[in-house]
């Protein structure tokens, strides 16, 4: 249960209202999610966070919107954030996620968490050739 | 520095050798990464892990190979696994990763980690509509 | 929902009662939080944990009580512990936390989580000068 | 070892150069840390991240600069980010950190990590009174 | 609240039914836990995961079943997974867990989380002798 | 590389010396590990931490010393603490760990990390019967 009041759109101060309007316009939605309603208790944080998120998740990037949401979900699951997992799975669905893709996403996230820990347990050394190749991008 | 010896391919027991051969064949590579050379100290774990990874990361899925690697990297960064971050960025490059995509990936991972924690700090409640939509897939 | 019964103060065994009394006296409160009521199922753990917490969070240290609670909240958010986030935000409020400080705390926690992961993604090397300076304290 | 080249200040493109100059001016330093030199491979991310960090860590806030750095270190330790732990301990020292404060910080971070997990193990329920008090700020 | 329907055993497709039957037979239980009912939405993942779990948690290993469940709980607590903590504590109880052992388990998990972070905060170097000894197994 | 000097046993102040002597006596060893040499920069933390660790890891408990070390390693791997993973695997070896047990430990840790995240991804609800059984201990 939230530790702050959700800011009422109708009574939001102008700078908050401006962000809310931009969220609705950018996402073509009619309601604002609880995350933004909560964050609006700190208008400067709301502006900063929305501005960064809008730029990072922009459909104009080199990664398509669905891929971006899959990455967001992968992080959210790994951090155990229920809100973020649910809300970004919803966003992924809106961007076209299929059931099969959702299942693959979850399987990869599970597998990665497993091998991450096997690597740590055996204390595996980075292969110089892999490092060079990754760094040579 | 690894806590086990890397298993020498030339002297590997048959069931380990079979996995190594399948890795080389499947990935069209000539050398086996340290992760598998370390895991080969537990042949049953090697077989299980490779078998699962091969299925999950298969190019026959609904997500393309590059997207799968991006998800793997997102988890690995969030878990702070250097080996996994480097090796799956290398795999992503092999699957076609561009510099721009790499930068977008890292920016999304950073952003998701930030908002995951803002959600936790404000204890934001899941929007029923988002849950329904995500669950309605 | 807790996996143990909360120990009834009135019926607690003497060593548990002694800790409960010390908590009330030290914090000038009349009720014991669920955390201690649960931990009292293991009296030795209760004694050890309270004894350490009392010393570490003592107002006699070089950091003031509010700062100590802010640090506690920062860890709790990052670990995704709802109970701990809520209870230490309550403790911080008791120690004088303002709304503005709460907002700054959450913004810093979010930002730190973001840059922690950017560092991991780019595999940034520690600057020798920074290490020397931090180690020279 | 970093996966990108550190951008040479002397040859940085104008928008990168502008951020570097602002970092030096704001912090009154003569060199740029590796984090920013790495992030400069993505000029837009560099601008966004520095802009947010500058605002969040500003000395004009309600929390003093040392407290802000202590919060940053607490998160960084909990996430296991060596670079971030070292660099923000260095920043904390610059902001006046004493040895005694450093020791208290580390003790609180350790304690919080311990009790976070005890809470999870016993599945302790949030005390309604604590929630109300924290939410009543 | 789950994001998928729990698969009805009576109407499960044959490959799912086969796994469910094997779970019941192997564990000598009459009902299937929600985890498997959820995972059955992805039959291939259900087969893979059950097959691996069955092998890893087999009573034929060198570690006894109770010890295996304790390790599972330790990880689950550290990851903040409520479902996993509860379900594997239940499994541990079935394998003979006593109240005293449960308390010791939780105390160790708490302690390990604390010292893990103290190590990170002080950036302690691995003792060469400890590494050699651990690697010499 | 450590951020503090390792305290020289020969020149340690009396309360530090007393802890070092107790560590040597209790563990029947002749040298003190880096962790304690670093923590000795904060004598009160050294005393508290050793006192708690000595009690929690005592061979007089209901869990045997090897099992206790396995739990410690499981947490350390999941937190990505290299020092802790190595040093507690060394302690486990001293307590009798076999290669087969080490392999099983790592496999369970990997598996638990995987299923923890599958549970989070599907947002699986706790089975009431499992909760009752775990809570009925």
Coordinates of N, CA, C and O in Angstrom, one line a residue, chain A residues 20-33 94:
Chain A
X20 N 1.9 14.9 -17.0 CA 0.7 13.9 -17.2 C 0.2 14.0 -18.6 O -0.1 13.0 -19.3
X21 N 0.0 15.3 -19.1 CA -0.5 15.4 -20.4 C 0.5 14.8 -21.5 O 0.0 14.2 -22.5
X22 N 1.8 15.0 -21.2 CA 2.7 14.5 -22.2 C 2.7 13.0 -22.2 O 2.9 12.3 -23.2
X23 N 2.6 12.4 -21.0 CA 2.5 10.9 -20.9 C 1.3 10.4 -21.7 O 1.4 9.5 -22.5
X24 N 0.1 11.0 -21.5 CA -1.1 10.6 -22.2 C -0.9 10.8 -23.7 O -1.3 9.9 -24.5
X25 N -0.3 11.9 -24.1 CA -0.2 12.1 -25.5 C 0.8 11.2 -26.2 O 0.6 10.6 -27.2
X26 N 2.0 11.0 -25.5 CA 3.0 10.2 -26.0 C 2.6 8.7 -26.1 O 2.9 8.0 -27.1
X27 N 1.9 8.2 -25.1 CA 1.5 6.8 -25.1 C 0.1 6.6 -25.6 O -0.4 5.5 -25.7
X28 N -0.6 7.7 -26.0 CA -1.9 7.6 -26.5 C -2.8 6.8 -25.5 O -3.4 5.8 -25.9
X29 N -2.8 7.2 -24.2 CA -3.6 6.6 -23.2 C -4.4 7.7 -22.5 O -4.2 8.8 -22.7
X30 N -5.5 7.2 -21.8 CA -6.3 8.2 -21.1 C -6.2 8.2 -19.6 O -6.7 9.1 -19.0
X31 N -5.4 7.3 -19.1 CA -5.2 7.3 -17.6 C -3.7 7.2 -17.4 O -2.9 6.7 -18.2
X32 N -3.4 7.7 -16.2 CA -2.0 7.7 -15.8 C -1.8 6.6 -14.8 O -2.6 6.5 -13.8
X33 N -0.7 5.8 -14.9 CA -0.5 4.7 -14.0 C -0.1 5.2 -12.6 O 0.5 6.3 -12.5
X94 N 1.0 -4.6 -25.2 CA 0.5 -3.5 -26.0 C 1.4 -3.4 -27.2 O 0.9 -3.0 -28.3

